[in-house]
Coordinates of C-alpha atoms and ligand atoms in Angstrom, one line a residue:
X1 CA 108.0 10.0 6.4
X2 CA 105.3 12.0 5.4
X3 CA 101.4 11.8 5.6
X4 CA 99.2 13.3 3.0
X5 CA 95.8 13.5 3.1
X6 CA 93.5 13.7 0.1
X7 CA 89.8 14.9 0.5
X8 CA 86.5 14.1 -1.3
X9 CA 87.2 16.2 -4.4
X10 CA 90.6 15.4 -5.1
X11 CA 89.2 11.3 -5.2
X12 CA 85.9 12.6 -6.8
X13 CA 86.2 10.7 -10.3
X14 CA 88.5 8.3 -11.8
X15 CA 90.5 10.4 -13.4
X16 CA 91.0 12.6 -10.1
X17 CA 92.0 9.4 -8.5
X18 CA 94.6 8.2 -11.5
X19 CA 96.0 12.1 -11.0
X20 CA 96.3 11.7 -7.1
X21 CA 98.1 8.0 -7.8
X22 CA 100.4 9.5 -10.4
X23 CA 101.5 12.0 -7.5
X24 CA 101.3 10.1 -4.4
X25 CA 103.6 7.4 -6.6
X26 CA 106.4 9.9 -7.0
X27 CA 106.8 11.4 -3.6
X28 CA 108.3 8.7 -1.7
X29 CA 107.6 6.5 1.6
X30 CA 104.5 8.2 3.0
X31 CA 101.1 7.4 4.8
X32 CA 98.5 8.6 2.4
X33 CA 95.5 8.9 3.9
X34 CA 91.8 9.3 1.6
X35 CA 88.4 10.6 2.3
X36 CA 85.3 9.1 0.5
X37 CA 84.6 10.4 -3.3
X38 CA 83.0 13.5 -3.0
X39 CA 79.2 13.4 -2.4
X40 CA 79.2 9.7 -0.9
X41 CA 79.4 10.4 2.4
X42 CA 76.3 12.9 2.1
X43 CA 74.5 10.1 0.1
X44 CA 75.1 7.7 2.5
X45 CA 74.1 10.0 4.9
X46 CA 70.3 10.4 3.0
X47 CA 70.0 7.1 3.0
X48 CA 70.4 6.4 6.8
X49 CA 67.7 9.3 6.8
X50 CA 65.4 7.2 5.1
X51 CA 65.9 4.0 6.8
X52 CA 65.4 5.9 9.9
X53 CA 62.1 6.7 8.1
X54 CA 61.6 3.0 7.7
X55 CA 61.5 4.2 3.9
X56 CA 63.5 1.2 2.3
X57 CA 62.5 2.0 -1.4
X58 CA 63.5 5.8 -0.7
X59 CA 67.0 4.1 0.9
X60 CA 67.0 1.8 -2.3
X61 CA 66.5 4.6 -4.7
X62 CA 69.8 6.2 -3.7
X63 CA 71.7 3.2 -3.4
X64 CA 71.2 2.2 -6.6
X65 CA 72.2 5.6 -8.3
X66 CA 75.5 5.2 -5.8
X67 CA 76.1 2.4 -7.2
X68 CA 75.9 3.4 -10.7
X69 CA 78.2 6.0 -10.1
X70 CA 81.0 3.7 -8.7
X71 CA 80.5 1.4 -11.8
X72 CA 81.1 4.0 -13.8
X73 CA 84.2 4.8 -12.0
X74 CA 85.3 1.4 -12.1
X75 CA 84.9 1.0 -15.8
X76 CA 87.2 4.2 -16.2
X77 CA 89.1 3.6 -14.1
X78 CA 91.2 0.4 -14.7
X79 CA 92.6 -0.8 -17.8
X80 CA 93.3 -4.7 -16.7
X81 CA 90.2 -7.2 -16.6
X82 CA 91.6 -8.5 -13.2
X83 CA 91.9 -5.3 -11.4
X84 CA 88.7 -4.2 -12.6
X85 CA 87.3 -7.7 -11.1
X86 CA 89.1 -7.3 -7.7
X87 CA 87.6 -3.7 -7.6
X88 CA 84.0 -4.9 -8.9
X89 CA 83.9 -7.2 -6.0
X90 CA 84.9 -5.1 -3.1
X91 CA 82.7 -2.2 -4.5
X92 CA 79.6 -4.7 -4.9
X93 CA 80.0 -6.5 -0.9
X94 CA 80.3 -2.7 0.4
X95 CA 77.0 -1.8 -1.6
X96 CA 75.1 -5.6 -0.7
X97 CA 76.1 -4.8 3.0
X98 CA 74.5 -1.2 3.1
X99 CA 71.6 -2.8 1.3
X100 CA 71.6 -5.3 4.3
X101 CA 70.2 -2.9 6.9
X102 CA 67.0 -2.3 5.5
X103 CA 65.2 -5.1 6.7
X104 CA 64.8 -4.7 10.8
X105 CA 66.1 -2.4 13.9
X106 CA 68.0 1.1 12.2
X107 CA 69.8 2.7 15.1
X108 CA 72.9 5.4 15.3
X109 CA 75.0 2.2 15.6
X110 CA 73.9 1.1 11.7
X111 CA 73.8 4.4 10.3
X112 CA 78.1 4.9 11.7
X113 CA 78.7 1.7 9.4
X114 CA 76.7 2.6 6.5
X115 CA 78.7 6.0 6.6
X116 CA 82.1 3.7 7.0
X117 CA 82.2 2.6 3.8
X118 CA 82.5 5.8 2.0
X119 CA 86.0 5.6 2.8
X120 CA 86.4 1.4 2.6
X121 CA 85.2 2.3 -1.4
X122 CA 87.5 5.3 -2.2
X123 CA 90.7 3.2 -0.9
X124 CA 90.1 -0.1 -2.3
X125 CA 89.5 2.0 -5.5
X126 CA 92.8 3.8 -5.4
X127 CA 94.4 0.3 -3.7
X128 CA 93.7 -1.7 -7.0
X129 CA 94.6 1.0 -8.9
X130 CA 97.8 1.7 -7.7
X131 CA 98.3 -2.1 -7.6
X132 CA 97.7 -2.2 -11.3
X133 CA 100.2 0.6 -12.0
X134 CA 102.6 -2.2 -10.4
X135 CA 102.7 0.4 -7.1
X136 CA 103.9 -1.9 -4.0
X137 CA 101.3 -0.3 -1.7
X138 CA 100.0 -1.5 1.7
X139 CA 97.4 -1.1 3.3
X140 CA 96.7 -0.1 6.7
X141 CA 93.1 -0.7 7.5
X142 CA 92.0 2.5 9.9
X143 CA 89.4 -0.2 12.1
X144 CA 92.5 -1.7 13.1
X145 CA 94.5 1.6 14.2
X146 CA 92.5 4.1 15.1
X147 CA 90.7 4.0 18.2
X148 CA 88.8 6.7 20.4
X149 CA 88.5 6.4 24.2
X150 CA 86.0 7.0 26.0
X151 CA 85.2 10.7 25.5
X152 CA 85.2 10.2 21.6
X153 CA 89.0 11.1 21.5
X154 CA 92.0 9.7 19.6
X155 CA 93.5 7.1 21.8
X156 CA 96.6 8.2 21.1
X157 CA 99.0 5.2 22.6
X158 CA 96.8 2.2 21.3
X159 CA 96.8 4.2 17.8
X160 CA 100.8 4.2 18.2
X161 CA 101.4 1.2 18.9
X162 CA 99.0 -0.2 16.4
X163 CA 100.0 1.7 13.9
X164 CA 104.2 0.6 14.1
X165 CA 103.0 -3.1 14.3
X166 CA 101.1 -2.7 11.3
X167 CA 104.0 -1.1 9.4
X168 CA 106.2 -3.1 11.1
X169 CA 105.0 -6.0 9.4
X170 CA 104.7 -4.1 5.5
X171 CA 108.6 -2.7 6.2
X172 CA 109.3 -3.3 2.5
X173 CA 106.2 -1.1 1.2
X174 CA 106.9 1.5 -1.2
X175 CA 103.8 3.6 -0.3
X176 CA 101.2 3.3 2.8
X177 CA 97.3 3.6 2.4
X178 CA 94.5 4.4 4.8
X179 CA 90.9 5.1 5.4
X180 CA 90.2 8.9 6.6
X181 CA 87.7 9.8 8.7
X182 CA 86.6 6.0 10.0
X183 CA 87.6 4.4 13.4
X184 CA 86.6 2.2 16.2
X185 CA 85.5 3.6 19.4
X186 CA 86.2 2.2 22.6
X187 CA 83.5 -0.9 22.9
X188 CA 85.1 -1.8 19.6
X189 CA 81.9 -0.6 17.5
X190 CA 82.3 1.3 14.1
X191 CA 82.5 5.0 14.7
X192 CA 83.8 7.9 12.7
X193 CA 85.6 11.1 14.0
X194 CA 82.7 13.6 12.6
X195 CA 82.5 15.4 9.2
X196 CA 85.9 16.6 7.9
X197 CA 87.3 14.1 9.9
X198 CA 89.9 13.1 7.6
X199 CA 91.6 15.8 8.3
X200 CA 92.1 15.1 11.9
X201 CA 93.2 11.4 10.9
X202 CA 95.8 12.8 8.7
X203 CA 97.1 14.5 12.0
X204 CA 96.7 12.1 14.4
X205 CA 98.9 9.6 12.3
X206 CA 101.7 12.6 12.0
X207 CA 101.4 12.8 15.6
X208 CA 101.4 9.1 16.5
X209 CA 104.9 8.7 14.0
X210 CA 106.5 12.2 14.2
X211 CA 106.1 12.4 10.9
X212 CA 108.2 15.2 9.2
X213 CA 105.0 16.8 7.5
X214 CA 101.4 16.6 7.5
X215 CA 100.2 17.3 4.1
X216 CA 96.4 18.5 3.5
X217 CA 95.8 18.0 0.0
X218 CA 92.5 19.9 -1.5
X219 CA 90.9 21.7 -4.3
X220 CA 92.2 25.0 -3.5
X221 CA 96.1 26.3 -3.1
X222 CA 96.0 27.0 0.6
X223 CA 94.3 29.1 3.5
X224 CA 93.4 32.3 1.4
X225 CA 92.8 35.1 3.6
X226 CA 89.1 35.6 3.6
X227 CA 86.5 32.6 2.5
X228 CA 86.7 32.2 -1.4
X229 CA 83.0 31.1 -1.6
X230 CA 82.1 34.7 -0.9
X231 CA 84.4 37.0 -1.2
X232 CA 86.7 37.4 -5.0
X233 CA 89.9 37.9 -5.3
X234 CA 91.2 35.8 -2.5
X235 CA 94.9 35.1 -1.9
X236 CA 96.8 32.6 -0.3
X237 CA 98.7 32.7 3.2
X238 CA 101.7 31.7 2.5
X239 CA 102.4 30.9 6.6
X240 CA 100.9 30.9 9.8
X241 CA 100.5 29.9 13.5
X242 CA 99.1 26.8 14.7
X243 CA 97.2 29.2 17.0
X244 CA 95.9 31.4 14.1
X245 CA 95.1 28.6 11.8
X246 CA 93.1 26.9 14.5
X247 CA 91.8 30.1 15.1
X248 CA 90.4 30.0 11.4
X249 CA 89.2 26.3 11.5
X250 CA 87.3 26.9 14.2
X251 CA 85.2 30.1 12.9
X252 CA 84.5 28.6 9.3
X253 CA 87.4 28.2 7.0
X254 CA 86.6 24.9 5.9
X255 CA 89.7 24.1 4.7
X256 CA 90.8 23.1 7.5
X257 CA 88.6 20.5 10.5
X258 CA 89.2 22.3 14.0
X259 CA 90.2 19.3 15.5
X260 CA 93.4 18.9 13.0
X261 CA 95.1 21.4 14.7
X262 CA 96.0 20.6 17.7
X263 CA 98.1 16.6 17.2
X264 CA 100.4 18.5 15.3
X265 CA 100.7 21.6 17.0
X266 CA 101.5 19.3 20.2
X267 CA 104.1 17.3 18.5
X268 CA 105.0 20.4 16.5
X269 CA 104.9 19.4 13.2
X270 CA 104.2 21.3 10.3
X271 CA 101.1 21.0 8.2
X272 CA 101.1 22.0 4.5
X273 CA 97.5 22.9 3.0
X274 CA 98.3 21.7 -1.0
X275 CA 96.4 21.7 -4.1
X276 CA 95.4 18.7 -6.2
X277 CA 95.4 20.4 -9.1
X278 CA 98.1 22.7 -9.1
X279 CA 100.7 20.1 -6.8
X280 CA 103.9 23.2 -7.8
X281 CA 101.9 26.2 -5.6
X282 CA 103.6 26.3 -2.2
X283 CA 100.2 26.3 -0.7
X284 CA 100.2 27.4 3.2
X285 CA 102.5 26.3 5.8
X286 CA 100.8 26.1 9.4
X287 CA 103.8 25.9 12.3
X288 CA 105.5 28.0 15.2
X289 CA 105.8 30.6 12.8
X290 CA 107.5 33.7 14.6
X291 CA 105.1 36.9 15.1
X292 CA 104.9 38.7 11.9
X293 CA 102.7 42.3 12.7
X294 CA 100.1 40.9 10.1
X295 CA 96.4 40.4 9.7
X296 CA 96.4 37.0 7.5
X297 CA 92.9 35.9 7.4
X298 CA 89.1 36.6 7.7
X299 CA 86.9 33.9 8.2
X300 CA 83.3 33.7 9.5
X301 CA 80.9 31.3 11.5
X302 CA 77.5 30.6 10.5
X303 CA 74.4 29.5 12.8
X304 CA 75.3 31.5 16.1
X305 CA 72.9 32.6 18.9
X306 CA 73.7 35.7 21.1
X307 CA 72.4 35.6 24.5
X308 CA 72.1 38.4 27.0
X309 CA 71.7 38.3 30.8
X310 CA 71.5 41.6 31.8
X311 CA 71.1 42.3 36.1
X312 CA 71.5 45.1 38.1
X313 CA 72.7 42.6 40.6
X314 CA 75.7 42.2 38.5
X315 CA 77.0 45.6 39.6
X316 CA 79.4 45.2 42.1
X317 CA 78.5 41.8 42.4
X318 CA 81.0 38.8 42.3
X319 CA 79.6 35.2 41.8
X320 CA 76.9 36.7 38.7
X321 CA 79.5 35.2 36.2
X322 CA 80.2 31.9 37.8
X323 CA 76.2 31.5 38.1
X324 CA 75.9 32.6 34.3
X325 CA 78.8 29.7 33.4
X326 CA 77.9 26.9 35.5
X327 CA 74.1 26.6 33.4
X328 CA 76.0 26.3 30.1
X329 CA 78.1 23.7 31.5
X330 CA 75.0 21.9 33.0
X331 CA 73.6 22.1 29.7
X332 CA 76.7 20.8 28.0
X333 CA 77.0 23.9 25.5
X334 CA 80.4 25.6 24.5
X335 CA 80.7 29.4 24.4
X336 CA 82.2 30.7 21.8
X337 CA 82.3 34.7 22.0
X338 CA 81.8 36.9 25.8
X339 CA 81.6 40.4 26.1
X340 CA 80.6 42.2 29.3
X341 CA 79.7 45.3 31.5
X342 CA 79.0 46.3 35.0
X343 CA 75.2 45.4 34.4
X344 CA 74.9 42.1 31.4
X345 CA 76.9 39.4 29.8
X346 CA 76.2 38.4 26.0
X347 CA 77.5 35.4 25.2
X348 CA 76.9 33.1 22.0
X349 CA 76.4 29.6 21.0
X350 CA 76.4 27.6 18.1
X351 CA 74.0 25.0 18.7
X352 CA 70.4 25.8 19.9
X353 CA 70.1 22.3 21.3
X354 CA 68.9 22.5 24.7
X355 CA 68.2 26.7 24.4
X356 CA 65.2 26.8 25.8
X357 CA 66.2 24.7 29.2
X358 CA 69.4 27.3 29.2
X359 CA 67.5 30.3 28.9
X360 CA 64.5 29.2 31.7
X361 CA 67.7 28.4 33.9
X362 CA 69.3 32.1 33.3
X363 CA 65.9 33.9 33.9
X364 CA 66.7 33.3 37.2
X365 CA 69.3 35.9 37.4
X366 CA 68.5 38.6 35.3
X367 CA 66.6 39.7 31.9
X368 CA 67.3 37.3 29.0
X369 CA 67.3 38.5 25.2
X370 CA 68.2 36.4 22.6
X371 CA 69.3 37.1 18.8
X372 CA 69.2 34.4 16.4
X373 CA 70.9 34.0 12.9
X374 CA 73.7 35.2 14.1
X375 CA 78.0 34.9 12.5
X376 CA 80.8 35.1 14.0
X377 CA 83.2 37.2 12.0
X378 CA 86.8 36.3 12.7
X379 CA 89.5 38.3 11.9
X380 CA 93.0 36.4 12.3
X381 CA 96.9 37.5 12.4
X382 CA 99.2 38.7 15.1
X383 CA 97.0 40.9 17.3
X384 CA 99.1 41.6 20.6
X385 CA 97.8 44.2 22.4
X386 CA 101.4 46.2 21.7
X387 CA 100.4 46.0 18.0
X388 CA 98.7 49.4 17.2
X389 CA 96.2 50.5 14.6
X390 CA 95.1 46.9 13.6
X391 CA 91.7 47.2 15.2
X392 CA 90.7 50.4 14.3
X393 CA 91.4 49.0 10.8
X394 CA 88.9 46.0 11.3
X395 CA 86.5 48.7 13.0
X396 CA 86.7 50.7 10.3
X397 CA 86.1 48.1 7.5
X398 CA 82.7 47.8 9.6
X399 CA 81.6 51.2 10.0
X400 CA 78.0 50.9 7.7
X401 CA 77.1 47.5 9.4
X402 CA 75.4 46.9 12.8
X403 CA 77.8 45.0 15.2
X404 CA 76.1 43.1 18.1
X405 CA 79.2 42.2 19.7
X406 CA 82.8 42.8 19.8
X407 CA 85.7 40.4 21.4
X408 CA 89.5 41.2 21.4
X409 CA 92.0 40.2 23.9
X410 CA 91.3 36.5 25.0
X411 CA 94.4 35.4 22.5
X412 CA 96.9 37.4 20.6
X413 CA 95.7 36.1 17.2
X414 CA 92.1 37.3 16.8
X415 CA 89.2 40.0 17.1
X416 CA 85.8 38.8 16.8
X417 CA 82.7 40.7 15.9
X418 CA 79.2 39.1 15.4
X419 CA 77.1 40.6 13.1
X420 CA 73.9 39.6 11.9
X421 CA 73.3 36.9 9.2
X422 CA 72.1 39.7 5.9
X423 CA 75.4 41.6 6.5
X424 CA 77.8 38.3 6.4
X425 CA 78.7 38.9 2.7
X426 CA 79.1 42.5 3.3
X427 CA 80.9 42.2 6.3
X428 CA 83.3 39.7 4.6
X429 CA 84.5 42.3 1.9
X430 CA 84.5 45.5 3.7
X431 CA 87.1 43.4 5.6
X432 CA 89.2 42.1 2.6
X433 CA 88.8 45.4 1.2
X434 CA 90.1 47.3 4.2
X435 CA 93.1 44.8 5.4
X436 CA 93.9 43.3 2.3
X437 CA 94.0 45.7 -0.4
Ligands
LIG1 P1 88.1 18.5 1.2 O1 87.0 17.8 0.6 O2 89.4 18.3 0.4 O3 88.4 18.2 2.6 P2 86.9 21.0 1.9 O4 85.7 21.2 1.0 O5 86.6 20.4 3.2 O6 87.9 20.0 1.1 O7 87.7 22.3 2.0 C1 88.1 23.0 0.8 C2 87.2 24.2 0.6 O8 87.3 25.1 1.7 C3 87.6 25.1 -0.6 O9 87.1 24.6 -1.8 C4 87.0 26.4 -0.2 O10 85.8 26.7 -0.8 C5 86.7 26.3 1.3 N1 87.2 27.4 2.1 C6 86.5 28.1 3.0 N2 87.3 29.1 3.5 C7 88.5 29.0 3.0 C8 89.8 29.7 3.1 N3 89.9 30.7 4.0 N4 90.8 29.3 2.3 C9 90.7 28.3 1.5 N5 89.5 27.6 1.3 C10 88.5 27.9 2.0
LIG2 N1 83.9 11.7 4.2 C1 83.8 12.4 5.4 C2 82.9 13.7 5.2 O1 82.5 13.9 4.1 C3 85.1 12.8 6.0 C4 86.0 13.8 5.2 O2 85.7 14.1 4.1 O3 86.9 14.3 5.8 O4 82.7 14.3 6.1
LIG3 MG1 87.6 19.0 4.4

């Protein structure tokens, strides 16, 4: 058994959803797993913002277009007069319930299951539609499987065990559906598992079943090796690491949700990134992939802060770093990139929540400079320190554009430089231009 997940854009309009049936329908017993249409969840999103705002006819305003658009699906969608009813209904209680929350109290709590039915809409959608194409699907409703604990992670035995009950008791199925993204948390309230999250569904269901494959289904065939919003002439990878491709998640290649990574990588299984619209491209396969002496990939991370503590204490000093580490971990914040000397640290961040109580803690043990606007530019392949020349090509690629900071050596799969945020675009080809050409 396989899982394949499909995002927003390949279940973005009803005839992207008939194509996704058509091949879902021919690839045997598998978990398919679905993100909302493209676009809902951000509208659904807006409209929390404005009931926030206590702004109901703002909230209204957007609701009512939704709506529209799902009609519009619906119509195109289904040939039958009773599908189309069945679908009608479900789509019309989803859109009367967010409607419902804009008369009192709007907390996180309400906006979580406003954002839950993003997903409820794009399955029962594809449910009836499969249904009409006389597909024997079941469905495995995600609020009754998946579960985070008390640190906001997968519950992994309760999602198990859930899980093989529930298919368990639809053994003669010829195809499994379920809502990406969505999930309980562990008072039983409606949660979700963070933008992208579908991804990390997908994964933790391969995980839970040792499923042979996890498939990632998208609008593009595969990890290319630098991001293809800003740099042309991208290619493909056709394989790589779990470390590298986590490695790529987690400094911007949207492709791929961080998080996704590591439920297979654990259970090593292998994930396939696959394109809607061209399903015969072999796509990227991410697995224990032996070393290969290549760069693969270029990504790069937007919205960083660098932060230097520079102290003449430092110098001979031990404890300075400990000191410097213990106020980002008081403060909750994750470091992404060190470098150091004898006399300073820089470190960076990606969130500036909390900055100001981080740096009034830090001026405590030396002189504080920060840089905002700041990416991370990541450069990805099989980097062991044995491996010789590969820097000085990434160096090179970067020799008309300031660097702030350079890190190489924490893992064998990646050098990091951060630049400022004018020179991203820049940065990104000189890179593709000097590795991959
Ligand atoms: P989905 O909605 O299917 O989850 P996403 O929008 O999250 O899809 O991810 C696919 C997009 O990721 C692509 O359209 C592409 O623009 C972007 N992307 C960024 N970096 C890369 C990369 N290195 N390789 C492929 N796609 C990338
Ligand atoms: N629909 C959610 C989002 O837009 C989850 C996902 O697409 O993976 O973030
Ligand atoms: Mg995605």
């Amino acid at each position: 058994m396989k899982v394949l997940k499909f995002g927003g854009t390949s279940v973005g309009t009803a005839q992207r959803i008939k194509d996704v049936a058509n091949l879902i329908s021919t690839r045997g017993k598998n978990i398919v797993v679905l993100s909302a249409m493209s676009g809902t969840t951000n509208s659904l999103i807006e409209i929390s913002d404005y009931l926030y705002k206590r702004n109901v006819e703002g909230a209204k305003e957007i609701i009512n277009a939704l709506e529209n658009k799902y009609r519009r699906v619906i119509d195109e969608l289904y040939t039958t007069e009773e599908f189309k009813l069945l679908a009608s209904n479900e789509i019309r209680d989803c859109f009367n319930y967010i409607r419902s929350f804009s008369k009192d109290l709007f907390t996180l709590f309400e906006e979580k299951e406003i954002l839950s039915r993003g997903e409820i809409m794009s399955v029962a959608l594809m449910y009836h539609y499969l249904r009409e194409q006389h597909v024997d699907v079941a469905l495995l409703p995600s609020l009754e499987y998946m579960r985070t604990d008390k640190n906001s992670e997968p519950d992994t035995q309760y999602i198990k065990e859930k899980l093989e009950t529930l298919l368990e008791r639809n053994a003669d199925a010829a195809l499994y559906l379920t809502h990406g993204y969505i999930c309980r948390n562990a008072y039983g309230e409606i949660d979700n598992l963070q933008r992208g999250g579908s991804d990390l569904t997908a994964s933790v269901i391969g995980a839970a079943l040792g499923a042979e494959e996890i498939e990632i289904w998208t609008d593009i065939d595969g990890m290319h090796n630098n991001d293809p919003r800003f740099v042309e002439g991208t290619k493909p990878v056709d394989e790589l690491h779990f470390e590298e491709a986590a490695e790529l998640a987690y400094f911007g290649a949207k492709i791929l949700h961080p998080t996704c990574v590591l439920p297979a990588k654990l259970n090593n299984i292998p994930v396939r990134l696959l394109n809607t619209m061209a399903p015969e491209a072999p796509g990227t396969v991410i697995y224990n992939t032996l070393p290969s002496h290549r760069i693969k990939a270029v990504a790069a991370k937007d919205n960083i802060t660098a932060i230097k503590i520079k102290s003449s204490r430092m110098l001979l000093a031990y404890g300075f770093l400990r000191k410097v580490f213990e106020i980002f971990e008081t403060h909750k914040t994750p470091i992404d990139m060190i470098a150091t000397s004898e006399v300073g640290v820089s470190v960076t961040v990606d969130s500036t929540k909390g900055l100001d109580d981080i740096v009034n803690d830090l001026k405590k043990f030396g002189t504080v400079t920060i840089d905002h606007d700041m990416v991370i530019i990541c450069v990805v392949g099989d980097l062991e320190w044995h491996n010789c020349g590969f820097e000085t090509l990434a160096l090179d690629a970067l020799k008309d554009i300031p660097v702030r900071m350079i890190s190489y050596g924490g893992s064998n799969y990646n050098i990091s430089f951060l630049v400022s945020k004018e020179d991203k675009v820049k940065a990104l080809n000189a890179l593709s231009d000097n590795l991959f050409k």
